[in-house]
Amino acid sequence: MIYKYSNCSSLNTVSIPEGVTRIENATFSGCISLASVIIPESVTYIGNNAFRGCSSIVTVSVPDGVTSVGGDAFEGTLWLEKQPTGLLYLGKVAYKHIGEMPENTEIELKDGTVQIADGAFSQCKGLVDIKLPESVTSIGGGAFANCTGLTSITFPENVINIGNTAFGGSGLTSVTIPKSVTNISVGAFYSCINLTSVTIQDGAKSIGDDAFERCYNLTSVIIPESVTSIGKFSFYGCESLTAIVIPEGVTQICFAAFSKCNSLKSISLPSSVKNIDKSAFYKCYSLIDVFCYAENVPTTEKNAFNESPISSATLYVPEGSVEKYRKSSPWSNFGSIKAIGDDSVIDNNGTDINEVNGQRSMVNGQSIYNIAGQRIGKMQRGINIINGKKTAIK
């Protein structure tokens, strides 16, 4: 690997020897006299800012075997400035769309593309459709940021990385994240104001900070049992979200994770939860029911439910734990605390629900859904919606 030549103002030509596989971050950044770069066939990785600010570069040879190019690797080079309008590929990387994109543009990435680089289509407001080949495994940070015309995308089953703010501010209306993605990165779908539904397939381990922050129209999110970590501000300001089921395995509800979810009526917390941070459910003005399956009262910041109407809400806890919650703040401030008995069903006479996400499931003549709006074929632990009524089963 090569990584020690940044700001060498006298360097004018570079021929990297065969056998080198990586050009590390900022390796040649600021080499203002560098005019020509020959990269050997052995190189597969070019790091962030590798040639950034090499203003004299006019010739670059990138081999077909390159599978990863970091953000701004060639930013500020004469070579990049002279590239023709359109999508620039570097090896197997869709590196950057050059120039202004026309309205109603549809793009199909070529087969064999492995990576969409950081910021590749950022601010391309004319992009309305993009087809990704099965070969794509990584979508870089900010790759589709502020692509307001992009309303849908189908992720290949081989994608393992969706970078920070990859779709921030885009026009997506619904998203299904494949099981191959184990981490939903920081701000990945930040401020997607048209996003209404999110399905995270089983396989994801964590939802990063700000991942769905300010998705104002998000009404449904299905979080699988594989998720064990939900970050700070992850669903902050999701004003249309009406219910959330936190899966077993999650131990902490982080700072402001569901703050300002104005329409949130029902919350289900798993038996694994141990800590609830400050403002976790701040200003959830519509809150009616909280189901907490932790037998031991989670360590909970006193302002976790600040400005949420818990004095008129009902808290359901495991049988035998009612007194523990009644003696612990802020849980003691709930208007009613009830036990969920073994194998018993509690009907809390919830508001009639005629349809959830347009889906119905009939069991013994009754419609059954989970509280996130996913059709199910039988009763499950937690909150269920049966024949339009909210129920809970232990």
mmCIF file of C-alpha atoms in Angstrom, residues 9-394:
data_model
loop_
_atom_site.group_PDB
_atom_site.id
_atom_site.type_symbol
_atom_site.label_atom_id
_atom_site.label_comp_id
_atom_site.label_asym_id
_atom_site.label_seq_id
_atom_site.Cartn_x
_atom_site.Cartn_y
_atom_site.Cartn_z
ATOM 1 C CA SER A 9 4.543 20.100 -4.211
ATOM 2 C CA SER A 10 7.481 19.034 -6.419
ATOM 3 C CA LEU A 11 6.047 15.645 -7.389
ATOM 4 C CA ASN A 12 4.930 15.747 -11.046
ATOM 5 C CA THR A 13 4.588 12.121 -12.184
ATOM 6 C CA VAL A 14 3.553 8.945 -10.375
ATOM 7 C CA SER A 15 3.829 5.386 -11.629
ATOM 8 C CA ILE A 16 2.624 3.061 -8.908
ATOM 9 C CA PRO A 17 4.369 -0.335 -9.046
ATOM 10 C CA GLU A 18 2.541 -3.552 -9.884
ATOM 11 C CA GLY A 19 1.600 -5.504 -6.774
ATOM 12 C CA VAL A 20 0.245 -2.534 -4.831
ATOM 13 C CA THR A 21 -3.422 -3.205 -3.992
ATOM 14 C CA ARG A 22 -4.422 -0.098 -2.028
ATOM 15 C CA ILE A 23 -3.926 3.646 -2.335
ATOM 16 C CA GLU A 24 -4.825 4.893 1.119
ATOM 17 C CA ASN A 25 -6.762 7.989 2.178
ATOM 18 C CA ALA A 26 -5.194 11.315 1.133
ATOM 19 C CA THR A 27 -2.052 9.572 -0.179
ATOM 20 C CA PHE A 28 -1.308 12.215 -2.838
ATOM 21 C CA SER A 29 -3.672 14.978 -1.707
ATOM 22 C CA GLY A 30 -2.347 18.469 -2.286
ATOM 23 C CA CYS A 31 0.416 17.417 -4.703
ATOM 24 C CA ILE A 32 -0.244 20.471 -6.842
ATOM 25 C CA SER A 33 2.418 19.731 -9.481
ATOM 26 C CA LEU A 34 1.323 16.157 -10.106
ATOM 27 C CA ALA A 35 0.206 15.886 -13.744
ATOM 28 C CA SER A 36 0.040 12.176 -14.556
ATOM 29 C CA VAL A 37 -0.973 9.070 -12.599
ATOM 30 C CA ILE A 38 -0.698 5.465 -13.768
ATOM 31 C CA ILE A 39 -2.435 2.988 -11.480
ATOM 32 C CA PRO A 40 -1.486 -0.689 -11.954
ATOM 33 C CA GLU A 41 -3.895 -3.568 -12.525
ATOM 34 C CA SER A 42 -3.235 -4.873 -9.010
ATOM 35 C CA VAL A 43 -4.950 -1.901 -7.313
ATOM 36 C CA THR A 44 -8.512 -2.548 -6.108
ATOM 37 C CA TYR A 45 -8.928 0.274 -3.567
ATOM 38 C CA ILE A 46 -8.493 4.053 -3.847
ATOM 39 C CA GLY A 47 -9.123 5.854 -0.560
ATOM 40 C CA ASN A 48 -10.924 9.045 0.383
ATOM 41 C CA ASN A 49 -9.260 12.216 -0.939
ATOM 42 C CA ALA A 50 -6.451 10.122 -2.437
ATOM 43 C CA PHE A 51 -5.691 12.716 -5.149
ATOM 44 C CA ARG A 52 -7.804 15.582 -3.864
ATOM 45 C CA GLY A 53 -6.442 19.021 -4.720
ATOM 46 C CA CYS A 54 -3.929 17.713 -7.257
ATOM 47 C CA SER A 55 -4.949 20.571 -9.496
ATOM 48 C CA SER A 56 -2.474 19.816 -12.296
ATOM 49 C CA ILE A 57 -3.515 16.220 -12.972
ATOM 50 C CA VAL A 58 -4.614 15.833 -16.588
ATOM 51 C CA THR A 59 -4.132 12.083 -17.081
ATOM 52 C CA VAL A 60 -5.407 9.251 -14.894
ATOM 53 C CA SER A 61 -5.407 5.562 -15.753
ATOM 54 C CA VAL A 62 -7.709 3.498 -13.507
ATOM 55 C CA PRO A 63 -7.740 -0.296 -14.002
ATOM 56 C CA ASP A 64 -10.923 -2.287 -14.514
ATOM 57 C CA GLY A 65 -10.345 -4.247 -11.303
ATOM 58 C CA VAL A 66 -10.876 -1.293 -8.948
ATOM 59 C CA THR A 67 -13.863 -2.112 -6.719
ATOM 60 C CA SER A 68 -13.768 0.731 -4.187
ATOM 61 C CA VAL A 69 -13.152 4.458 -4.621
ATOM 62 C CA GLY A 70 -13.458 6.776 -1.644
ATOM 63 C CA GLY A 71 -15.210 10.105 -1.431
ATOM 64 C CA ASP A 72 -13.647 13.027 -3.293
ATOM 65 C CA ALA A 73 -10.736 10.841 -4.423
ATOM 66 C CA PHE A 74 -10.132 13.044 -7.491
ATOM 67 C CA GLU A 75 -11.905 16.227 -6.424
ATOM 68 C CA GLY A 76 -10.156 19.416 -7.513
ATOM 69 C CA THR A 77 -8.206 17.800 -10.344
ATOM 70 C CA LEU A 78 -8.122 19.178 -13.867
ATOM 71 C CA TRP A 79 -8.747 15.654 -15.122
ATOM 72 C CA LEU A 80 -12.100 15.424 -13.334
ATOM 73 C CA GLU A 81 -13.147 18.898 -14.428
ATOM 74 C CA LYS A 82 -12.659 17.931 -18.086
ATOM 75 C CA GLN A 83 -14.757 14.761 -17.954
ATOM 76 C CA PRO A 84 -17.802 14.825 -20.272
ATOM 77 C CA THR A 85 -21.345 15.141 -18.932
ATOM 78 C CA GLY A 86 -22.779 11.838 -17.753
ATOM 79 C CA LEU A 87 -21.932 9.015 -15.390
ATOM 80 C CA LEU A 88 -18.220 8.433 -14.832
ATOM 81 C CA TYR A 89 -17.126 4.893 -14.038
ATOM 82 C CA LEU A 90 -13.784 4.090 -12.418
ATOM 83 C CA GLY A 91 -13.196 0.367 -12.709
ATOM 84 C CA LYS A 92 -16.249 -1.333 -11.198
ATOM 85 C CA VAL A 93 -17.327 1.838 -9.394
ATOM 86 C CA ALA A 94 -20.084 4.242 -10.443
ATOM 87 C CA TYR A 95 -18.040 7.220 -9.320
ATOM 88 C CA LYS A 96 -19.901 10.408 -10.155
ATOM 89 C CA HIS A 97 -22.494 11.932 -12.427
ATOM 90 C CA ILE A 98 -20.779 14.832 -14.160
ATOM 91 C CA GLY A 99 -22.736 17.966 -15.020
ATOM 92 C CA GLU A 100 -26.392 18.811 -14.604
ATOM 93 C CA MET A 101 -28.805 15.919 -14.924
ATOM 94 C CA PRO A 102 -31.815 16.461 -17.230
ATOM 95 C CA GLU A 103 -35.342 16.080 -15.876
ATOM 96 C CA ASN A 104 -36.941 12.614 -15.862
ATOM 97 C CA THR A 105 -33.625 10.805 -16.193
ATOM 98 C CA GLU A 106 -33.635 7.014 -15.896
ATOM 99 C CA ILE A 107 -30.355 5.182 -15.350
ATOM 100 C CA GLU A 108 -29.463 1.508 -15.474
ATOM 101 C CA LEU A 109 -26.053 0.782 -13.996
ATOM 102 C CA LYS A 110 -23.961 -1.597 -16.046
ATOM 103 C CA ASP A 111 -23.572 -5.210 -14.974
ATOM 104 C CA GLY A 112 -20.504 -5.792 -12.846
ATOM 105 C CA THR A 113 -20.791 -2.499 -10.968
ATOM 106 C CA VAL A 114 -19.795 -3.220 -7.368
ATOM 107 C CA GLN A 115 -19.892 0.168 -5.670
ATOM 108 C CA ILE A 116 -21.805 3.429 -5.968
ATOM 109 C CA ALA A 117 -19.319 5.966 -4.638
ATOM 110 C CA ASP A 118 -19.942 8.611 -1.988
ATOM 111 C CA GLY A 119 -22.029 11.425 -3.447
ATOM 112 C CA ALA A 120 -22.214 9.783 -6.878
ATOM 113 C CA PHE A 121 -25.702 11.147 -7.639
ATOM 114 C CA SER A 122 -25.983 13.752 -4.898
ATOM 115 C CA GLN A 123 -28.269 16.668 -5.838
ATOM 116 C CA CYS A 124 -29.367 14.944 -9.070
ATOM 117 C CA LYS A 125 -32.939 16.177 -8.775
ATOM 118 C CA GLY A 126 -33.761 15.020 -12.315
ATOM 119 C CA LEU A 127 -33.155 11.358 -11.455
ATOM 120 C CA VAL A 128 -36.495 9.525 -11.354
ATOM 121 C CA ASP A 129 -35.421 5.902 -11.668
ATOM 122 C CA ILE A 130 -32.262 3.859 -11.224
ATOM 123 C CA LYS A 131 -31.802 0.140 -11.683
ATOM 124 C CA LEU A 132 -29.028 -1.515 -9.715
ATOM 125 C CA PRO A 133 -27.486 -4.783 -10.933
ATOM 126 C CA GLU A 134 -27.143 -7.735 -8.570
ATOM 127 C CA SER A 135 -23.396 -7.112 -8.465
ATOM 128 C CA VAL A 136 -23.761 -3.939 -6.346
ATOM 129 C CA THR A 137 -22.651 -4.501 -2.747
ATOM 130 C CA SER A 138 -22.059 -0.962 -1.470
ATOM 131 C CA ILE A 139 -23.930 2.339 -1.732
ATOM 132 C CA GLY A 140 -21.736 5.172 -0.535
ATOM 133 C CA GLY A 141 -22.444 8.011 1.831
ATOM 134 C CA GLY A 142 -24.693 10.672 0.315
ATOM 135 C CA ALA A 143 -24.849 8.686 -2.920
ATOM 136 C CA PHE A 144 -28.454 9.745 -3.606
ATOM 137 C CA ALA A 145 -28.745 12.663 -1.188
ATOM 138 C CA ASN A 146 -31.404 15.187 -2.190
ATOM 139 C CA CYS A 147 -32.476 13.204 -5.261
ATOM 140 C CA THR A 148 -35.983 14.543 -4.788
ATOM 141 C CA GLY A 149 -37.331 12.973 -7.981
ATOM 142 C CA LEU A 150 -36.323 9.456 -6.953
ATOM 143 C CA THR A 151 -39.436 7.855 -5.439
ATOM 144 C CA SER A 152 -38.468 4.185 -5.313
ATOM 145 C CA ILE A 153 -35.468 1.897 -5.413
ATOM 146 C CA THR A 154 -34.992 -1.862 -5.365
ATOM 147 C CA PHE A 155 -31.907 -2.991 -3.517
ATOM 148 C CA PRO A 156 -30.039 -6.028 -4.832
ATOM 149 C CA GLU A 157 -29.909 -8.932 -2.396
ATOM 150 C CA ASN A 158 -26.112 -8.619 -2.242
ATOM 151 C CA VAL A 159 -25.995 -5.069 -0.882
ATOM 152 C CA ILE A 160 -24.227 -5.068 2.474
ATOM 153 C CA ASN A 161 -23.594 -1.348 2.971
ATOM 154 C CA ILE A 162 -25.872 1.698 2.748
ATOM 155 C CA GLY A 163 -23.673 4.624 3.733
ATOM 156 C CA ASN A 164 -24.278 7.645 5.936
ATOM 157 C CA THR A 165 -27.010 9.935 4.541
ATOM 158 C CA ALA A 166 -27.076 7.755 1.404
ATOM 159 C CA PHE A 167 -30.688 8.741 0.652
ATOM 160 C CA GLY A 168 -31.008 11.786 2.906
ATOM 161 C CA GLY A 169 -33.558 14.251 1.565
ATOM 162 C CA SER A 170 -34.532 12.018 -1.342
ATOM 163 C CA GLY A 171 -38.066 11.506 -2.660
ATOM 164 C CA LEU A 172 -38.445 7.848 -1.670
ATOM 165 C CA THR A 173 -41.974 6.813 -0.675
ATOM 166 C CA SER A 174 -41.332 3.263 0.547
ATOM 167 C CA VAL A 175 -38.253 1.197 1.323
ATOM 168 C CA THR A 176 -37.517 -2.482 1.843
ATOM 169 C CA ILE A 177 -34.035 -3.039 3.239
ATOM 170 C CA PRO A 178 -32.693 -6.498 2.381
ATOM 171 C CA LYS A 179 -31.442 -8.976 4.961
ATOM 172 C CA SER A 180 -27.893 -8.588 3.645
ATOM 173 C CA VAL A 181 -27.681 -5.093 5.189
ATOM 174 C CA THR A 182 -26.631 -5.560 8.808
ATOM 175 C CA ASN A 183 -26.263 -1.896 9.731
ATOM 176 C CA ILE A 184 -28.503 0.979 8.671
ATOM 177 C CA SER A 185 -26.017 3.822 8.756
ATOM 178 C CA VAL A 186 -26.215 7.256 10.341
ATOM 179 C CA GLY A 187 -28.845 9.409 8.634
ATOM 180 C CA ALA A 188 -29.282 6.878 5.827
ATOM 181 C CA PHE A 189 -32.864 8.047 5.157
ATOM 182 C CA TYR A 190 -32.761 11.353 7.020
ATOM 183 C CA SER A 191 -35.527 13.786 6.069
ATOM 184 C CA CYS A 192 -37.135 11.610 3.404
ATOM 185 C CA ILE A 193 -40.332 13.573 3.836
ATOM 186 C CA ASN A 194 -42.364 11.459 1.394
ATOM 187 C CA LEU A 195 -41.409 8.136 2.975
ATOM 188 C CA THR A 196 -44.505 6.371 4.331
ATOM 189 C CA SER A 197 -43.424 2.789 4.999
ATOM 190 C CA VAL A 198 -40.204 0.972 5.871
ATOM 191 C CA THR A 199 -39.657 -2.770 6.012
ATOM 192 C CA ILE A 200 -36.362 -3.945 7.463
ATOM 193 C CA GLN A 201 -35.821 -7.588 6.642
ATOM 194 C CA ASP A 202 -34.535 -10.027 9.237
ATOM 195 C CA GLY A 203 -30.750 -9.777 9.288
ATOM 196 C CA ALA A 204 -30.234 -6.144 10.269
ATOM 197 C CA LYS A 205 -28.407 -5.740 13.592
ATOM 198 C CA SER A 206 -28.521 -1.998 14.165
ATOM 199 C CA ILE A 207 -30.357 1.163 13.178
ATOM 200 C CA GLY A 208 -27.932 4.071 13.280
ATOM 201 C CA ASP A 209 -28.299 7.539 14.751
ATOM 202 C CA ASP A 210 -30.695 9.781 12.780
ATOM 203 C CA ALA A 211 -31.422 6.911 10.365
ATOM 204 C CA PHE A 212 -35.059 7.929 9.783
ATOM 205 C CA GLU A 213 -35.056 11.304 11.505
ATOM 206 C CA ARG A 214 -37.653 13.793 10.239
ATOM 207 C CA CYS A 215 -39.400 11.332 7.957
ATOM 208 C CA TYR A 216 -42.563 13.271 8.656
ATOM 209 C CA ASN A 217 -44.961 11.015 6.752
ATOM 210 C CA LEU A 218 -43.637 7.664 7.933
ATOM 211 C CA THR A 219 -46.645 5.714 9.217
ATOM 212 C CA SER A 220 -45.312 2.165 9.330
ATOM 213 C CA VAL A 221 -41.958 0.643 10.214
ATOM 214 C CA ILE A 222 -41.354 -3.065 10.698
ATOM 215 C CA ILE A 223 -38.273 -3.808 12.799
ATOM 216 C CA PRO A 224 -37.189 -7.465 12.804
ATOM 217 C CA GLU A 225 -36.112 -9.546 15.782
ATOM 218 C CA SER A 226 -32.517 -9.443 14.531
ATOM 219 C CA VAL A 227 -32.142 -5.750 15.470
ATOM 220 C CA THR A 228 -30.437 -5.234 18.833
ATOM 221 C CA SER A 229 -29.470 -1.545 18.641
ATOM 222 C CA ILE A 230 -31.538 1.557 17.823
ATOM 223 C CA GLY A 231 -29.533 4.773 17.797
ATOM 224 C CA LYS A 232 -30.023 8.340 18.952
ATOM 225 C CA PHE A 233 -32.608 10.421 17.075
ATOM 226 C CA SER A 234 -33.258 7.365 14.879
ATOM 227 C CA PHE A 235 -36.985 8.144 14.483
ATOM 228 C CA TYR A 236 -36.981 11.708 15.813
ATOM 229 C CA GLY A 237 -39.772 13.827 14.372
ATOM 230 C CA CYS A 238 -41.576 10.970 12.596
ATOM 231 C CA GLU A 239 -44.840 12.810 13.114
ATOM 232 C CA SER A 240 -47.109 10.264 11.403
ATOM 233 C CA LEU A 241 -45.829 7.114 13.107
ATOM 234 C CA THR A 242 -48.704 5.655 15.149
ATOM 235 C CA ALA A 243 -47.177 2.555 16.738
ATOM 236 C CA ILE A 244 -43.791 0.999 17.332
ATOM 237 C CA VAL A 245 -42.743 -2.486 18.415
ATOM 238 C CA ILE A 246 -39.177 -2.677 19.741
ATOM 239 C CA PRO A 247 -37.904 -6.236 19.209
ATOM 240 C CA GLU A 248 -36.452 -8.602 21.783
ATOM 241 C CA GLY A 249 -32.712 -8.167 22.165
ATOM 242 C CA VAL A 250 -32.735 -4.367 22.255
ATOM 243 C CA THR A 251 -31.377 -3.300 25.651
ATOM 244 C CA GLN A 252 -31.366 0.484 25.346
ATOM 245 C CA ILE A 253 -33.707 3.116 23.946
ATOM 246 C CA CYS A 254 -31.254 5.864 23.078
ATOM 247 C CA PHE A 255 -31.499 9.621 23.479
ATOM 248 C CA ALA A 256 -34.484 11.134 21.617
ATOM 249 C CA ALA A 257 -34.935 7.959 19.554
ATOM 250 C CA PHE A 258 -38.701 8.514 19.236
ATOM 251 C CA SER A 259 -38.883 12.136 20.336
ATOM 252 C CA LYS A 260 -41.574 14.295 18.715
ATOM 253 C CA CYS A 261 -43.439 11.355 17.217
ATOM 254 C CA ASN A 262 -46.634 13.349 17.602
ATOM 255 C CA SER A 263 -49.026 10.614 16.432
ATOM 256 C CA LEU A 264 -47.477 7.729 18.365
ATOM 257 C CA LYS A 265 -50.267 5.978 20.261
ATOM 258 C CA SER A 266 -48.788 2.614 21.221
ATOM 259 C CA ILE A 267 -45.308 1.515 22.269
ATOM 260 C CA SER A 268 -44.159 -2.043 22.911
ATOM 261 C CA LEU A 269 -40.878 -2.459 24.810
ATOM 262 C CA PRO A 270 -39.184 -5.874 25.016
ATOM 263 C CA SER A 271 -38.255 -7.844 28.118
ATOM 264 C CA SER A 272 -34.598 -7.207 27.244
ATOM 265 C CA VAL A 273 -34.768 -3.427 27.686
ATOM 266 C CA LYS A 274 -32.574 -2.190 30.544
ATOM 267 C CA ASN A 275 -32.064 1.542 29.894
ATOM 268 C CA ILE A 276 -34.252 4.313 28.512
ATOM 269 C CA ASP A 277 -32.391 7.545 27.862
ATOM 270 C CA LYS A 278 -33.365 11.192 28.099
ATOM 271 C CA SER A 279 -36.191 12.378 25.859
ATOM 272 C CA ALA A 280 -36.580 8.909 24.331
ATOM 273 C CA PHE A 281 -40.335 9.497 23.958
ATOM 274 C CA TYR A 282 -40.433 13.283 24.384
ATOM 275 C CA LYS A 283 -43.523 15.069 23.044
ATOM 276 C CA CYS A 284 -45.361 11.948 21.932
ATOM 277 C CA TYR A 285 -48.607 13.853 22.298
ATOM 278 C CA SER A 286 -50.967 11.040 21.240
ATOM 279 C CA LEU A 287 -49.633 8.312 23.525
ATOM 280 C CA ILE A 288 -52.322 5.972 24.885
ATOM 281 C CA ASP A 289 -50.669 2.633 25.691
ATOM 282 C CA VAL A 290 -47.196 1.445 26.648
ATOM 283 C CA PHE A 291 -46.474 -2.274 26.913
ATOM 284 C CA CYS A 292 -43.234 -2.985 28.756
ATOM 285 C CA TYR A 293 -42.306 -6.665 29.050
ATOM 286 C CA ALA A 294 -39.273 -6.119 31.300
ATOM 287 C CA GLU A 295 -39.860 -7.799 34.665
ATOM 288 C CA ASN A 296 -37.251 -5.551 36.252
ATOM 289 C CA VAL A 297 -37.942 -1.858 35.846
ATOM 290 C CA PRO A 298 -35.551 -0.400 33.238
ATOM 291 C CA THR A 299 -33.242 2.370 34.391
ATOM 292 C CA THR A 300 -35.200 5.285 32.995
ATOM 293 C CA GLU A 301 -34.354 8.973 32.838
ATOM 294 C CA LYS A 302 -37.034 11.039 34.550
ATOM 295 C CA ASN A 303 -37.638 13.093 31.412
ATOM 296 C CA ALA A 304 -37.859 10.089 29.084
ATOM 297 C CA PHE A 305 -41.584 10.760 28.564
ATOM 298 C CA ASN A 306 -41.526 14.541 29.079
ATOM 299 C CA GLU A 307 -44.532 16.361 27.601
ATOM 300 C CA SER A 308 -46.129 13.058 26.625
ATOM 301 C CA PRO A 309 -49.586 12.542 28.226
ATOM 302 C CA ILE A 310 -48.637 9.566 30.395
ATOM 303 C CA SER A 311 -50.938 10.737 33.190
ATOM 304 C CA SER A 312 -53.855 9.642 31.005
ATOM 305 C CA ALA A 313 -52.086 6.663 29.402
ATOM 306 C CA THR A 314 -52.068 3.003 30.436
ATOM 307 C CA LEU A 315 -48.914 1.041 31.185
ATOM 308 C CA TYR A 316 -49.020 -2.752 30.822
ATOM 309 C CA VAL A 317 -46.267 -4.730 32.574
ATOM 310 C CA PRO A 318 -45.601 -8.378 33.469
ATOM 311 C CA GLU A 319 -47.718 -9.908 36.187
ATOM 312 C CA GLY A 320 -45.820 -9.556 39.438
ATOM 313 C CA SER A 321 -44.059 -6.349 38.370
ATOM 314 C CA VAL A 322 -46.914 -3.884 38.787
ATOM 315 C CA GLU A 323 -45.807 -2.662 42.219
ATOM 316 C CA LYS A 324 -42.213 -2.232 41.047
ATOM 317 C CA TYR A 325 -43.339 0.139 38.306
ATOM 318 C CA ARG A 326 -45.745 1.981 40.614
ATOM 319 C CA LYS A 327 -42.824 2.802 42.906
ATOM 320 C CA SER A 328 -40.429 3.917 40.174
ATOM 321 C CA SER A 329 -40.321 7.285 38.420
ATOM 322 C CA PRO A 330 -41.332 8.180 35.743
ATOM 323 C CA TRP A 331 -43.424 4.987 35.421
ATOM 324 C CA SER A 332 -45.376 5.914 38.533
ATOM 325 C CA ASN A 333 -46.781 8.893 36.636
ATOM 326 C CA PHE A 334 -48.830 6.725 34.276
ATOM 327 C CA GLY A 335 -52.566 7.100 34.805
ATOM 328 C CA SER A 336 -53.062 3.361 35.023
ATOM 329 C CA ILE A 337 -50.671 0.435 35.462
ATOM 330 C CA LYS A 338 -52.016 -3.025 34.696
ATOM 331 C CA ALA A 339 -50.639 -6.537 34.549
ATOM 332 C CA ILE A 340 -50.437 -8.673 31.463
ATOM 333 C CA GLY A 341 -51.452 -12.054 32.869
ATOM 334 C CA ASP A 342 -50.038 -15.358 31.659
ATOM 335 C CA ASP A 343 -51.838 -16.455 28.490
ATOM 336 C CA SER A 344 -54.474 -13.761 29.012
ATOM 337 C CA VAL A 345 -55.658 -11.239 26.489
ATOM 338 C CA ILE A 346 -56.345 -7.681 27.533
ATOM 339 C CA ASP A 347 -58.698 -5.642 25.386
ATOM 340 C CA ASN A 348 -58.143 -1.970 26.089
ATOM 341 C CA ASN A 349 -60.962 -0.893 23.769
ATOM 342 C CA GLY A 350 -58.726 0.849 21.314
ATOM 343 C CA THR A 351 -59.921 2.979 18.455
ATOM 344 C CA ASP A 352 -61.505 1.039 15.591
ATOM 345 C CA ILE A 353 -59.055 0.321 12.801
ATOM 346 C CA ASN A 354 -60.653 -0.683 9.524
ATOM 347 C CA GLU A 355 -57.525 -1.175 7.440
ATOM 348 C CA VAL A 356 -53.790 -1.235 8.082
ATOM 349 C CA ASN A 357 -51.538 -0.598 5.078
ATOM 350 C CA GLY A 358 -54.326 -1.915 2.843
ATOM 351 C CA GLN A 359 -53.711 -5.491 4.053
ATOM 352 C CA ARG A 360 -56.043 -7.976 5.726
ATOM 353 C CA SER A 361 -55.577 -11.419 7.253
ATOM 354 C CA MET A 362 -58.549 -13.579 8.216
ATOM 355 C CA VAL A 363 -58.275 -16.097 11.059
ATOM 356 C CA ASN A 364 -61.534 -17.642 12.234
ATOM 357 C CA GLY A 365 -63.319 -14.850 10.469
ATOM 358 C CA GLN A 366 -61.275 -12.089 12.112
ATOM 359 C CA SER A 367 -58.580 -9.769 10.774
ATOM 360 C CA ILE A 368 -55.251 -9.943 12.622
ATOM 361 C CA TYR A 369 -52.266 -7.602 12.340
ATOM 362 C CA ASN A 370 -49.347 -6.676 14.526
ATOM 363 C CA ILE A 371 -49.279 -3.113 15.725
ATOM 364 C CA ALA A 372 -46.785 -2.039 13.078
ATOM 365 C CA GLY A 373 -49.414 -2.849 10.443
ATOM 366 C CA GLN A 374 -47.960 -6.148 9.254
ATOM 367 C CA ARG A 375 -50.488 -8.849 8.438
ATOM 368 C CA ILE A 376 -50.014 -11.957 10.608
ATOM 369 C CA GLY A 377 -51.666 -15.364 10.552
ATOM 370 C CA LYS A 378 -51.924 -15.994 14.294
ATOM 371 C CA MET A 379 -51.723 -14.249 17.645
ATOM 372 C CA GLN A 380 -48.221 -13.315 18.724
ATOM 373 C CA ARG A 381 -46.682 -12.029 21.920
ATOM 374 C CA GLY A 382 -47.167 -8.301 22.306
ATOM 375 C CA ILE A 383 -49.763 -6.049 20.759
ATOM 376 C CA ASN A 384 -52.155 -7.437 18.148
ATOM 377 C CA ILE A 385 -55.002 -5.844 16.244
ATOM 378 C CA ILE A 386 -57.931 -8.248 16.009
ATOM 379 C CA ASN A 387 -61.051 -7.262 14.163
ATOM 380 C CA GLY A 388 -60.076 -3.620 14.444
ATOM 381 C CA LYS A 389 -59.391 -3.690 18.203
ATOM 382 C CA LYS A 390 -56.017 -3.485 19.936
ATOM 383 C CA THR A 391 -55.232 -6.449 22.192
ATOM 384 C CA ALA A 392 -52.155 -7.754 23.954
ATOM 385 C CA ILE A 393 -51.004 -11.240 24.779
ATOM 386 C CA LYS A 394 -48.121 -12.419 26.903
#
